[in-house]
Short mmCIF file of C-alpha atoms and ligand atoms in Angstrom, two decimals:
data_model
loop_
_atom_site.label_atom_id
_atom_site.label_comp_id
_atom_site.label_asym_id
_atom_site.label_seq_id
_atom_site.Cartn_x
_atom_site.Cartn_y
_atom_site.Cartn_z
CA MET A 908 -4.43 1.88 -9.10
CA MET A 909 -4.84 4.74 -11.48
CA THR A 910 -2.45 5.06 -14.41
CA SER A 911 -1.88 7.30 -17.39
CA LEU A 912 -2.28 5.89 -20.89
CA ASP A 913 1.49 5.31 -20.83
CA GLY A 914 1.29 3.31 -17.60
CA LYS A 915 2.62 5.90 -15.13
CA ILE A 916 1.37 5.98 -11.55
CA MET A 917 2.58 9.49 -10.80
CA GLY A 918 3.69 12.65 -12.59
CA ASN A 919 2.41 15.58 -14.59
CA TYR A 920 -0.44 13.68 -16.22
CA MET A 921 -2.28 13.75 -12.90
CA ASN A 922 -2.71 17.53 -13.20
CA HIS A 923 -4.17 17.37 -16.72
CA PRO A 924 -7.94 18.03 -16.79
CA ALA A 925 -8.44 14.72 -18.63
CA ALA A 926 -7.26 12.84 -15.50
CA ALA A 927 -9.99 14.27 -13.25
CA GLU A 928 -12.81 11.84 -13.97
CA ALA A 929 -10.49 8.85 -13.83
CA GLY A 930 -9.28 10.04 -10.42
CA GLU A 931 -12.86 10.30 -9.18
CA ALA A 932 -13.68 6.84 -10.54
CA PHE A 933 -10.61 5.39 -8.83
CA TYR A 934 -11.73 6.76 -5.47
CA ARG A 935 -15.36 5.66 -5.97
CA ILE A 936 -14.34 2.10 -6.82
CA ALA A 937 -11.88 1.70 -3.94
CA PHE A 938 -13.23 3.95 -1.18
CA GLY A 939 -16.55 5.56 -2.17
CA GLU A 940 -19.90 5.29 -0.40
CA LYS A 941 -20.64 2.06 -2.28
CA PRO A 942 -17.16 0.80 -3.17
CA TYR A 943 -16.68 -2.13 -5.53
CA TYR A 944 -14.12 -3.66 -3.19
CA ARG A 945 -15.13 -4.31 0.44
CA HIS A 946 -11.70 -4.22 1.97
CA GLN A 947 -10.69 -3.58 5.56
CA GLY A 948 -7.52 -1.74 4.67
CA TRP A 949 -5.05 -0.81 2.01
CA LEU A 950 -1.36 -1.51 1.77
CA SER A 951 1.28 0.99 0.65
CA GLY A 952 5.03 0.94 0.12
CA ARG A 953 7.30 3.18 2.17
CA VAL A 954 7.83 5.64 -0.70
CA THR A 955 4.09 6.02 -1.31
CA THR A 956 3.58 6.78 2.38
CA ASP A 957 6.39 9.34 2.37
CA ASP A 958 5.06 11.00 -0.81
CA ASN A 959 1.48 11.23 0.44
CA PHE A 960 1.36 11.21 4.24
CA THR A 961 4.70 11.54 6.09
CA PHE A 962 6.53 13.77 3.59
CA TYR A 963 10.02 12.41 4.27
CA GLU A 964 10.05 13.85 7.83
CA LYS A 965 12.38 12.14 10.29
CA PRO A 966 10.68 10.24 13.15
CA ALA A 967 10.96 11.96 16.56
CA LEU A 968 13.03 9.23 18.23
CA GLU A 969 13.99 9.28 21.92
CA GLU A 970 17.47 7.80 22.08
CA ASN A 971 17.06 6.76 25.74
CA ALA A 972 13.74 4.98 25.20
CA LEU A 973 13.17 1.99 27.49
CA PRO A 974 13.09 -1.42 25.79
CA VAL A 975 9.64 -2.17 24.36
CA PRO A 976 8.02 -5.59 24.88
CA ASP A 977 8.94 -8.16 22.21
CA GLY A 978 6.57 -8.84 19.33
CA ASP A 979 3.69 -7.00 17.72
CA PHE A 980 1.70 -4.04 18.99
CA ALA A 981 -2.04 -3.96 18.21
CA ALA A 982 -3.11 -0.55 19.46
CA GLN A 983 -6.51 -0.59 17.71
CA PRO A 984 -7.56 -4.16 16.93
CA ASP A 985 -11.16 -3.19 16.04
CA PHE A 986 -10.82 0.06 14.11
CA GLY A 987 -12.33 -1.46 10.96
CA MET A 988 -10.30 0.44 8.33
CA TYR A 989 -6.50 0.39 8.26
CA TYR A 990 -3.70 2.06 6.37
CA VAL A 991 -0.94 -0.54 6.31
CA SER A 992 2.53 0.67 5.43
CA ILE A 993 5.49 -1.53 4.54
CA ASP A 994 8.44 0.10 6.29
CA PRO A 995 11.06 -2.66 6.75
CA ALA A 996 13.73 -0.59 8.52
CA GLY A 997 11.36 1.74 10.45
CA ARG A 998 11.94 5.10 8.79
CA LEU A 999 8.59 6.83 8.46
CA GLY A 1000 8.10 10.05 10.44
CA TRP A 1001 4.48 9.66 11.49
CA LYS A 1002 2.74 12.39 13.53
CA ASP A 1003 -0.54 10.62 14.21
CA ALA A 1004 -2.03 7.14 14.52
CA VAL A 1005 -5.02 8.06 12.35
CA LEU A 1006 -4.96 9.37 8.80
CA HIS A 1007 -7.58 10.94 6.59
CA TYR A 1008 -7.70 10.30 2.85
CA GLU A 1009 -10.55 12.26 1.28
CA THR A 1010 -13.64 10.80 3.05
CA THR A 1011 -11.77 7.78 4.48
CA THR A 1012 -10.39 7.58 8.02
CA ALA A 1013 -7.93 4.81 8.84
CA HIS A 1014 -5.76 3.63 11.72
CA VAL A 1015 -2.08 3.26 10.81
CA ILE A 1016 -0.35 -0.13 10.99
CA GLU A 1017 3.38 -0.29 10.30
CA VAL A 1018 4.84 -3.53 8.88
CA LEU A 1019 8.40 -3.75 10.19
CA THR A 1020 11.17 -6.32 10.05
CA ALA A 1021 13.54 -7.18 12.91
CA ARG A 1022 15.82 -4.46 11.49
CA ALA A 1023 13.58 -1.75 13.01
CA SER A 1024 15.15 -0.34 16.17
CA ASN A 1025 13.80 -0.31 19.70
CA THR A 1026 13.70 3.49 19.55
CA TYR A 1027 11.53 3.38 16.43
CA LYS A 1028 9.08 0.89 17.97
CA SER A 1029 8.98 3.01 21.12
CA PHE A 1030 8.19 6.05 18.93
CA LEU A 1031 5.27 4.18 17.33
CA ARG A 1032 3.93 3.12 20.72
CA ARG A 1033 4.06 6.72 21.96
CA LEU A 1034 1.89 7.77 19.02
CA GLY A 1035 -0.46 4.78 19.47
CA ILE A 1036 0.48 3.40 16.03
CA SER A 1037 0.13 -0.36 15.66
CA TYR A 1038 2.98 -2.44 14.26
CA ILE A 1039 3.72 -6.01 13.31
CA ILE A 1040 7.10 -7.62 12.77
CA ALA A 1041 7.30 -9.78 9.63
CA GLY A 1042 10.74 -11.08 8.73
CA GLU A 1043 14.28 -10.68 9.97
CA GLU A 1044 16.35 -8.82 7.35
CA THR A 1045 13.78 -8.93 4.55
CA LEU A 1046 10.00 -8.76 4.59
CA ASP A 1047 8.07 -12.01 5.06
CA ALA A 1048 4.98 -10.90 3.18
CA THR A 1049 3.01 -14.10 3.86
CA LEU A 1050 3.57 -13.76 7.60
CA ALA A 1051 2.55 -10.09 7.40
CA LEU A 1052 -0.79 -11.00 5.81
CA GLN A 1053 -1.39 -13.77 8.36
CA LYS A 1054 -0.78 -11.35 11.23
CA LEU A 1055 -2.98 -8.64 9.68
CA ARG A 1056 -5.84 -11.11 9.52
CA ALA A 1057 -5.28 -12.57 13.00
CA LEU A 1058 -4.71 -9.29 14.87
CA PHE A 1059 -6.86 -6.78 12.95
CA HIS A 1060 -9.46 -8.95 11.12
CA ILE A 1061 -8.20 -7.78 7.73
CA ASN A 1062 -9.55 -10.41 5.35
CA THR A 1063 -9.40 -8.33 2.19
CA LEU A 1064 -6.47 -5.98 1.77
CA MET A 1065 -6.15 -3.63 -1.19
CA LEU A 1066 -2.69 -3.54 -2.68
CA GLY A 1067 -2.45 0.21 -3.05
CA GLY A 1068 0.95 0.85 -4.63
CA GLY A 1069 3.45 2.00 -5.52
CA ALA A 1070 5.15 0.14 -8.28
CA VAL A 1071 7.70 -1.76 -6.17
CA LEU A 1072 5.16 -2.95 -3.62
CA ASN A 1073 2.67 -4.03 -6.29
CA TRP A 1074 5.18 -6.08 -8.25
CA SER A 1075 6.69 -7.72 -5.19
CA PHE A 1076 3.30 -8.99 -4.03
CA ILE A 1077 2.41 -10.22 -7.52
CA GLN A 1078 5.72 -12.09 -7.74
CA ALA A 1079 5.19 -13.57 -4.28
CA GLY A 1080 1.83 -14.97 -5.44
CA LEU A 1081 -0.05 -12.81 -2.92
CA CYS A 1082 -2.22 -10.76 -5.28
CA ASP A 1083 -5.50 -12.17 -6.62
CA GLU A 1084 -6.61 -9.36 -8.88
CA VAL A 1085 -5.25 -6.30 -10.65
CA SER A 1086 -7.71 -3.43 -10.92
CA VAL A 1087 -6.63 -0.36 -12.84
CA VAL A 1088 -8.37 2.81 -13.98
CA ILE A 1089 -6.60 4.28 -17.02
CA ALA A 1090 -6.81 8.05 -17.42
CA PRO A 1091 -6.99 9.31 -21.02
CA CYS A 1092 -3.80 11.35 -20.80
CA ALA A 1093 -0.04 10.87 -20.77
CA ASP A 1094 3.11 12.87 -20.11
CA GLY A 1095 5.84 10.71 -21.69
CA SER A 1096 7.99 10.93 -18.57
CA ALA A 1097 11.05 8.70 -18.76
CA SER A 1098 11.55 8.61 -15.00
CA ALA A 1099 8.11 8.34 -13.34
CA GLN A 1100 7.14 5.01 -11.80
CA THR A 1101 4.99 2.66 -13.87
CA LEU A 1102 2.29 0.30 -12.58
CA PHE A 1103 4.81 -2.43 -11.70
CA MET A 1104 8.55 -2.13 -11.11
CA GLU A 1105 11.12 -4.63 -9.91
CA LYS A 1106 13.63 -3.69 -7.24
CA PRO A 1107 16.83 -5.70 -6.66
CA GLY A 1108 16.66 -7.65 -3.42
CA ILE A 1109 12.85 -7.52 -3.44
CA SER A 1110 11.73 -8.74 -6.87
CA ASP A 1111 13.03 -9.34 -10.40
CA ASP A 1112 11.85 -9.04 -13.99
CA THR A 1113 10.44 -12.57 -14.41
CA ALA A 1114 7.25 -12.11 -16.43
CA ALA A 1115 3.75 -12.79 -15.08
CA GLY A 1116 0.53 -13.32 -17.03
CA PHE A 1117 -3.00 -12.00 -16.42
CA THR A 1118 -6.50 -13.00 -17.56
CA LEU A 1119 -9.05 -10.30 -18.29
CA LEU A 1120 -12.07 -10.39 -15.95
CA GLU A 1121 -13.76 -7.18 -17.08
CA ALA A 1122 -13.16 -4.11 -19.24
CA LYS A 1123 -15.46 -1.14 -18.67
CA SER A 1124 -15.70 2.31 -20.27
CA LEU A 1125 -16.09 5.06 -17.70
CA PRO A 1126 -17.17 8.71 -18.05
CA GLY A 1127 -14.50 11.08 -19.31
CA SER A 1128 -12.87 8.54 -21.67
CA ALA A 1129 -11.41 6.55 -18.76
CA VAL A 1130 -11.26 2.75 -18.79
CA TRP A 1131 -11.46 0.33 -15.86
CA LEU A 1132 -9.71 -3.02 -16.31
CA ARG A 1133 -9.80 -5.97 -13.95
CA TYR A 1134 -7.42 -8.90 -14.40
CA LYS A 1135 -6.94 -12.16 -12.55
CA VAL A 1136 -3.29 -12.80 -11.74
CA GLU A 1137 -2.20 -16.10 -13.27
CA ARG A 1138 -0.16 -18.26 -10.89
CA GLN A 1139 1.85 -20.03 -13.62
CA GLY A 1140 5.54 -19.44 -12.95
CA ILE A 1141 5.00 -17.76 -9.57
CA PRO A 1142 4.76 -19.46 -6.19
CA GLN A 1143 1.38 -20.09 -4.59
CA GLY A 1144 0.55 -17.50 -1.92
N1 LIG B 2611 -1.50 6.24 -9.27
C1 LIG B 2611 -1.78 5.53 -8.20
O1 LIG B 2611 -2.87 4.93 -8.11
C2 LIG B 2611 -0.75 5.41 -7.10
C3 LIG B 2611 -1.05 4.62 -5.99
C4 LIG B 2611 -0.07 4.47 -5.01
C5 LIG B 2611 1.16 5.10 -5.14
N2 LIG B 2611 1.41 5.89 -6.22
C6 LIG B 2611 2.72 6.56 -6.37
O2 LIG B 2611 3.77 5.58 -6.45
C7 LIG B 2611 4.99 6.21 -6.06
C8 LIG B 2611 5.87 5.30 -5.24
O3 LIG B 2611 6.10 4.06 -5.88
P1 LIG B 2611 7.48 3.25 -5.68
O4 LIG B 2611 7.37 2.05 -6.53
O5 LIG B 2611 8.60 4.19 -5.92
O6 LIG B 2611 7.55 2.90 -4.14
P2 LIG B 2611 6.62 2.04 -3.13
O7 LIG B 2611 6.24 0.74 -3.73
O8 LIG B 2611 5.56 2.92 -2.61
O9 LIG B 2611 7.66 1.82 -1.93
C9 LIG B 2611 8.79 1.03 -2.14
C10 LIG B 2611 9.45 0.79 -0.80
O10 LIG B 2611 8.53 0.14 0.09
C11 LIG B 2611 9.21 -0.91 0.78
N3 LIG B 2611 8.74 -2.17 0.19
C12 LIG B 2611 7.72 -2.33 -0.67
N4 LIG B 2611 7.52 -3.64 -0.94
C13 LIG B 2611 8.43 -4.32 -0.25
C14 LIG B 2611 8.75 -5.70 -0.13
N5 LIG B 2611 8.04 -6.66 -0.76
N6 LIG B 2611 9.78 -6.05 0.66
C15 LIG B 2611 10.48 -5.11 1.31
N7 LIG B 2611 10.24 -3.78 1.24
C16 LIG B 2611 9.21 -3.40 0.47
C17 LIG B 2611 10.69 -0.64 0.55
O11 LIG B 2611 11.03 0.35 1.52
P3 LIG B 2611 12.51 0.78 1.97
O12 LIG B 2611 13.05 1.58 0.81
O13 LIG B 2611 12.31 1.61 3.18
O14 LIG B 2611 13.27 -0.49 2.20
C18 LIG B 2611 10.66 -0.10 -0.86
O15 LIG B 2611 11.81 0.61 -1.25
C19 LIG B 2611 4.59 7.44 -5.24
O16 LIG B 2611 4.98 8.60 -5.92
C20 LIG B 2611 3.09 7.36 -5.13
O17 LIG B 2611 2.45 8.60 -5.09
C21 LIG B 2611 0.46 6.06 -7.20
#
């Protein structure tokens, strides 16, 4: 994740010239030619996907769609790089099964619950978008990770934000390491999301602790911090 000095993950600070080098460092570390993390995909919350890729468009559902087969749909089990989106109710208005993020190309996997409708799953199949079902009413994050490994060979998954997703996985004991590039700017926003945020029904404000693994100065007055997530007080993932 990239944050401002005041811990925001989005907002005006991103357009300040002082954020540029931190933004480049963030991309280099996570996705560059020689990335620090060798992951097979990154995970995003529904709001992050809407803000960056699907832009709050409604999915093109066909109300008379035939029933889809039960279970998961692995359209591209060997693509190698995946964009995995948590979308419990099946809301995202995708247009394509492949997305491009700067120099990175990824196949889309939707993580649904049993709340997602037949018409939505049929819509995903039409576009060739993979999906897995993890949980009935609420997300079963452990099951989601097991299925991502078994069906798509995702052994290392980058928790890519936003705030609600990040905190929920930390509280569930499913995050090993926090890695954050801090940009040397701030905007003082009182409403922008911060690095971690609880959401009723998904997570709460029980505190978690972290142990510093590395602190590095980067060009342009940015800082890169890596922390191990301490498991004390949170369940084992
Ligand atoms: N600076 C950075 O590095 C960075 C990186 C990524 C994102 N961002 C920014 O972060 C902002 C969004 O953050 P956000 O915290 O508002 O939203 P978010 O975490 O992206 O999405 C939250 C939504 O995702 C679903 N979700 C996530 N975790 C879940 C869980 N454990 N169980 C069930 N559902 C879960 C829910 O969807 P439903 O509401 O559909 O139930 C939830 O409301 C965006 O503006 C984005 O651009 C910044």
